[in-house]
Tab-separated table of C-alpha atoms in Angstrom:
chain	number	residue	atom	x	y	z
T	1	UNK	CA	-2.825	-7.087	-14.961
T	2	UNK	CA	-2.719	-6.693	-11.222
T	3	UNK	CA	-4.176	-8.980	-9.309
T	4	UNK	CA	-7.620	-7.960	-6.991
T	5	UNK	CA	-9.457	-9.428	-3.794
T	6	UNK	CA	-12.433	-8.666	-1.996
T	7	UNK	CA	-11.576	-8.427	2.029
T	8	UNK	CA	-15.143	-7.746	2.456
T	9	UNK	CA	-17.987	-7.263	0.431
T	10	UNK	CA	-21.300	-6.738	2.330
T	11	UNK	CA	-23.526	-4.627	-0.017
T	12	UNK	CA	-22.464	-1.741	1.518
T	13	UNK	CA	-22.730	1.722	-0.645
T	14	UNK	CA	-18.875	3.066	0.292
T	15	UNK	CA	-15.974	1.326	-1.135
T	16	UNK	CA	-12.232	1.178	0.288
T	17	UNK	CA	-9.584	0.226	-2.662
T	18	UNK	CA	-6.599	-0.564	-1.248
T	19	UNK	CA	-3.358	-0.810	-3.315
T	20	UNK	CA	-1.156	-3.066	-1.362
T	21	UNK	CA	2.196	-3.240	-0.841
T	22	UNK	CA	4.997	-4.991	-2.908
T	23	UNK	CA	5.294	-8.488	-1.803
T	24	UNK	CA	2.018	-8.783	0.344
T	25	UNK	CA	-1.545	-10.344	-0.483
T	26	UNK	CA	-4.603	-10.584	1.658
T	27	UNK	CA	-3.476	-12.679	4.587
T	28	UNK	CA	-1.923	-10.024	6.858
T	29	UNK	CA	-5.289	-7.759	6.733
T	30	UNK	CA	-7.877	-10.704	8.073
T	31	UNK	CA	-8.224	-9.160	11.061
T	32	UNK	CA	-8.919	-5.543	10.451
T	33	UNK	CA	-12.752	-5.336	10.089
T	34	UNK	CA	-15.318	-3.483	7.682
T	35	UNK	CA	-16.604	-1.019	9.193
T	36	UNK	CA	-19.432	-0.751	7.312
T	37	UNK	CA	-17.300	-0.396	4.036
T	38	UNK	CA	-16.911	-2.695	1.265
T	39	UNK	CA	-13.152	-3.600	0.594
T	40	UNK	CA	-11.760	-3.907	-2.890
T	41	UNK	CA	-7.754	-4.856	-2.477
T	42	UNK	CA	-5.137	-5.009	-5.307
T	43	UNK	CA	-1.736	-6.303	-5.436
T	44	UNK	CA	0.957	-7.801	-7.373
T	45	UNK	CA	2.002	-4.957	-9.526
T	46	UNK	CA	4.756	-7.078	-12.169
T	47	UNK	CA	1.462	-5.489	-14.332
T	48	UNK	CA	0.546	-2.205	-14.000
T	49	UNK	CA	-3.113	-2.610	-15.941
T	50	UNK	CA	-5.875	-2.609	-13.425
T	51	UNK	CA	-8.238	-4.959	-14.126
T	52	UNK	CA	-11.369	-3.664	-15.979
T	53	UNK	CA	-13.550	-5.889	-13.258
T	54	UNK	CA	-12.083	-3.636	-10.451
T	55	UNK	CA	-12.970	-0.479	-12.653
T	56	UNK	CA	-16.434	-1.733	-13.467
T	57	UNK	CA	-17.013	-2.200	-9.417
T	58	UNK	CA	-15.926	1.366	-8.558
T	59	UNK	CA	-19.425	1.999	-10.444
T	60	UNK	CA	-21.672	0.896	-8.003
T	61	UNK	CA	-20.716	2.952	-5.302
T	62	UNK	CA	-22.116	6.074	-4.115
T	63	UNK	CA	-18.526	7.063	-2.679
T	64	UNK	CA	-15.198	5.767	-2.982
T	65	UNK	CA	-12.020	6.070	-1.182
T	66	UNK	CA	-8.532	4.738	-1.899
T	67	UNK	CA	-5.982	3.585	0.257
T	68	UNK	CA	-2.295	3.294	-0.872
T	69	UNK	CA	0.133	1.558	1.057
T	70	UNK	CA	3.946	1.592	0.678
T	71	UNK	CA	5.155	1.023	-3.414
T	72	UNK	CA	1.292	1.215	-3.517
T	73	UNK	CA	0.828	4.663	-3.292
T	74	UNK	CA	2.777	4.938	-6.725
T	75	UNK	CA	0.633	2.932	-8.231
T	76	UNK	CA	-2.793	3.993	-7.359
T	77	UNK	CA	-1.709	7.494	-8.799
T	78	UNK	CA	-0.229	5.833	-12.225
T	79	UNK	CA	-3.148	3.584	-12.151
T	80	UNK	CA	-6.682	6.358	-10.918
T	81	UNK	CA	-5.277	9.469	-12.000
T	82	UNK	CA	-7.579	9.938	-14.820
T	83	UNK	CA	-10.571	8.881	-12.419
T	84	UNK	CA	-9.184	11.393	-9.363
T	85	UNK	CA	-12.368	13.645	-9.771
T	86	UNK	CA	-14.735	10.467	-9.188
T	87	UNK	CA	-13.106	9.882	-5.548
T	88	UNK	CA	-13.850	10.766	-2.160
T	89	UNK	CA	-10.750	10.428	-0.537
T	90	UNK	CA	-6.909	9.338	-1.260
T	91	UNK	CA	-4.923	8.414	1.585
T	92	UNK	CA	-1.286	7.341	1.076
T	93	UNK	CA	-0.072	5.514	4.233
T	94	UNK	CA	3.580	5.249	4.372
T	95	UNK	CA	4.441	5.727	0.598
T	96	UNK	CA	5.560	8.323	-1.837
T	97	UNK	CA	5.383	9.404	-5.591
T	98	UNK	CA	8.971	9.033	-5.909
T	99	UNK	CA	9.494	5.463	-4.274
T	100	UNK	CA	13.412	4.869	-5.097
T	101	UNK	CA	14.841	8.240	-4.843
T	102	UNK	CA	17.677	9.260	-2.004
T	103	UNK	CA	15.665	12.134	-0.702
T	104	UNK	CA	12.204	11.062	-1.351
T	105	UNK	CA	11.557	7.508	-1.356
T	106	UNK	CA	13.730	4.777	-0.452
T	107	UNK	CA	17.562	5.162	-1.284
T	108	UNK	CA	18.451	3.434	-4.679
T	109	UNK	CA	21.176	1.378	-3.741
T	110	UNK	CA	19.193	-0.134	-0.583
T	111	UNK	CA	16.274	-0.633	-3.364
T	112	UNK	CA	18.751	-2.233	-5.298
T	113	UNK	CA	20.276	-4.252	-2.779
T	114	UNK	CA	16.763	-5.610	-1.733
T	115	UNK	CA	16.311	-6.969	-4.913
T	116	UNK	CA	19.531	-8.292	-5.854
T	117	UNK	CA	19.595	-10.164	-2.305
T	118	UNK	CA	16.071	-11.566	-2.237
T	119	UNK	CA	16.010	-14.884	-0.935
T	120	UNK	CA	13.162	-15.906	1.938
T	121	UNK	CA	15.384	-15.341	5.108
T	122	UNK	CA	16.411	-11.624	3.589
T	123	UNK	CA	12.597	-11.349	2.629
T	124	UNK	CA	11.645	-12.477	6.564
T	125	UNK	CA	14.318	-9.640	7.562
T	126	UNK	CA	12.356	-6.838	5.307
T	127	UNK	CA	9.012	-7.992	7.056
T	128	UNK	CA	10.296	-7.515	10.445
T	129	UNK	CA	12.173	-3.974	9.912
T	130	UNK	CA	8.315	-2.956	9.109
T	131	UNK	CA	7.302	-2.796	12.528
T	132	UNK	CA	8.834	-0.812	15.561
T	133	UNK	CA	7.248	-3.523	18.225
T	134	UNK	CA	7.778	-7.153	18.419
T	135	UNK	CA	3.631	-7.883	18.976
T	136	UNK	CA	2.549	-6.574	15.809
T	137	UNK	CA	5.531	-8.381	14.279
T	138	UNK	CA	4.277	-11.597	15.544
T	139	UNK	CA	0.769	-10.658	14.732
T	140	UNK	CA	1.958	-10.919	10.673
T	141	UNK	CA	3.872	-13.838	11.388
T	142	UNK	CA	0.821	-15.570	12.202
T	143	UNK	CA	-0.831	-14.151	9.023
T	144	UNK	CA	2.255	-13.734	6.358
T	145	UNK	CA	1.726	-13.507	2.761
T	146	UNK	CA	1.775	-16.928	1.016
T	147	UNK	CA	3.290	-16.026	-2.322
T	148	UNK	CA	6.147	-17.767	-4.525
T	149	UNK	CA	9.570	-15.884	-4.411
T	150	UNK	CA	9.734	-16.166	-7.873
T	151	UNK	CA	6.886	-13.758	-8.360
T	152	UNK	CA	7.807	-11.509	-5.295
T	153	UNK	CA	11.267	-11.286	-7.057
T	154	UNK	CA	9.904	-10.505	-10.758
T	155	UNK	CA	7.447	-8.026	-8.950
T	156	UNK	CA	10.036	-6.151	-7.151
T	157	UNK	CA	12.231	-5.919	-10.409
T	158	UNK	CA	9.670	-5.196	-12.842
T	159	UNK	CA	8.364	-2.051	-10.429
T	160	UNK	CA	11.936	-0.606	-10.348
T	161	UNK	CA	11.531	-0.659	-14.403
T	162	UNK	CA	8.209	0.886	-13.989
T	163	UNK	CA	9.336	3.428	-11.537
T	164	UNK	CA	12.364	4.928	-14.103
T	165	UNK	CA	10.222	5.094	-17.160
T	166	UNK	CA	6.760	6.330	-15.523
T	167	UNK	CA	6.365	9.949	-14.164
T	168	UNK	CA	3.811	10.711	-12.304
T	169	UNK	CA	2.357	14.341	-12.697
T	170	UNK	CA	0.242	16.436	-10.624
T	171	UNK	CA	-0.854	15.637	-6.745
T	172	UNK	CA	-3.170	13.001	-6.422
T	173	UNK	CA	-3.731	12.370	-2.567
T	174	UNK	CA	-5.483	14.214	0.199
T	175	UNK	CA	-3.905	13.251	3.124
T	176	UNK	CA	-0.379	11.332	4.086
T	177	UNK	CA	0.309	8.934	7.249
T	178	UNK	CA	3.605	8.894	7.807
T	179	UNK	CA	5.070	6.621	10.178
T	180	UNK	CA	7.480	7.515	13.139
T	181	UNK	CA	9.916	5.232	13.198
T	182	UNK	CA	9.641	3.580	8.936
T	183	UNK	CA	12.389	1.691	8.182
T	184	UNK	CA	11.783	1.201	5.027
T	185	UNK	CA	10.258	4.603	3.327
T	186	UNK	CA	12.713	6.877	5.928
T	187	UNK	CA	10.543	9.182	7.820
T	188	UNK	CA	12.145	12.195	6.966
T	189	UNK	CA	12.187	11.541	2.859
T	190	UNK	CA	8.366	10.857	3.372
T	191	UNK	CA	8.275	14.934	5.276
T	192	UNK	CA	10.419	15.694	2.306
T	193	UNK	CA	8.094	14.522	-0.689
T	194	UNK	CA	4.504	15.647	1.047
T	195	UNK	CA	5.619	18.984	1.892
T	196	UNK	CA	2.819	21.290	0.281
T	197	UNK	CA	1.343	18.276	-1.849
T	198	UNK	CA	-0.779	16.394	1.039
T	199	UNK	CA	-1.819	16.959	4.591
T	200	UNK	CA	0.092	14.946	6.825
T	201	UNK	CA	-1.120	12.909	9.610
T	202	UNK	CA	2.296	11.407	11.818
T	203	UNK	CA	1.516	8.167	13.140
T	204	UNK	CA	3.920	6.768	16.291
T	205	UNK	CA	4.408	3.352	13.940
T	206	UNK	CA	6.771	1.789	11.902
T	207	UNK	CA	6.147	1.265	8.156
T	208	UNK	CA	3.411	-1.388	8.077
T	209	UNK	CA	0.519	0.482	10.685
T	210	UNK	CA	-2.370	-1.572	9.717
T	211	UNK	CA	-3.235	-3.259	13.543
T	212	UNK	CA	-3.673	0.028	14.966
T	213	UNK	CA	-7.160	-0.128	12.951
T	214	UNK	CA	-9.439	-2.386	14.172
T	215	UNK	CA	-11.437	-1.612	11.279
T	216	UNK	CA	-10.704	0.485	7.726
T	217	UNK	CA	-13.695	2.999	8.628
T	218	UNK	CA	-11.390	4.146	11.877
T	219	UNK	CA	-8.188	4.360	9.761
T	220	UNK	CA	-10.586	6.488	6.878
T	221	UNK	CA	-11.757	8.446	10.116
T	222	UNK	CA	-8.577	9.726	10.713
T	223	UNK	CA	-8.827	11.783	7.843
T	224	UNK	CA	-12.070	13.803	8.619
């Protein structure tokens, strides 16, 4: 099963569920605040099962909305397409439903090269080319994910299985972000794949956008 993570959990009546990104865990979002919404996060997708607890708390809210970032956005719709009707809003930030494709996603060989070349350093190379300025970079440094390369690397393999045997079907999301300058999901195959499925919201930011929010209620706001 995936793994899950409250990033705040204040009684509050709306819910955020964020699907992460491949690789990543809590530590790089401590500093975006509330906003006067519970947060529900999710990660670590070698599993694609969500856990029943994470269901179960979707329950007690009078709205929810779900935030998908990067390989995430995949895997909310594999994961809450059956429960699309019970959501408020589904925002996919820098992500598409075809995550290793040439026109759409990211390019298979450079998906495949990723993975076959994993090691810390190239890791610490991927987690710069997410960001188009060197302050936000610095910003994750000082809050990077703490999680064993062994698990990062059976993660990133066991989604490119996922990805070639899954198909998603239907649309799924309201609204897209797409950043300016990604590196990593190419601007211009994000355009491609949310063409007519989404309505699309450019952002002037590279692939991870996150500490242009100082809270998830203003990135949600976007949106309205």
């Amino acid at each position: 099963m995936m793994k899950y993570k409250w990033l705040h959990k204040n009684e509050s009546e709306r819910l955020i569920l964020f699907f992460n990104g491949w690789s990543c865990d809590e530590h790089p979002f401590k500093a975006i605040g509330d906003g006067g919404n519970d947060v529900l996060m999710v990660y670590d997708y070698r599993d694609l099962a969500l856990p029943n607890q994470v269901i179960e708390a979707m329950e007690h809210y009078q709205s929810v909305s779900v935030v998908a970032w990067s390989f995430g956005v995949w895997v909310a719709q594999v994961a809450l397409e059956p429960l699309k009707n019970n959501l408020e809003r589904t925002i996919a930030v820098n992500g598409t439903g075809a995550p290793v494709d040439k026109a759409l996603g990211i390019p298979p060989p450079i998906a495949m090269g990723t993975l076959s070349g994993l090691n810390d350093r190239n890791l610490q190379k991927f987690q710069r080319r997410m960001f188009c300025t060197q302050q936000q970079w610095m910003q994750f440094r000082g809050n990077q994910p703490i999680r064993p390369m062994d698990e990062v690397k059976d993660e990133l393999f066991l989604l490119l299985q996922h990805v070639k045997v899954q198909k998603l079907t239907g649309d799924f999301y309201d609204t897209a972000f797409i950043g300016s300058c990604d590196l990593i999901f190419p601007t211009t195959n994000q355009h491609n794949y949310w063409k007519d499925k989404a309505t699309v919201i450019e952002l002037e930011h590279g692939h991870f956008c996150f500490y242009e929010f100082e809270n998830w209620e203003k990135l949600i706001h976007l949106t309205k």
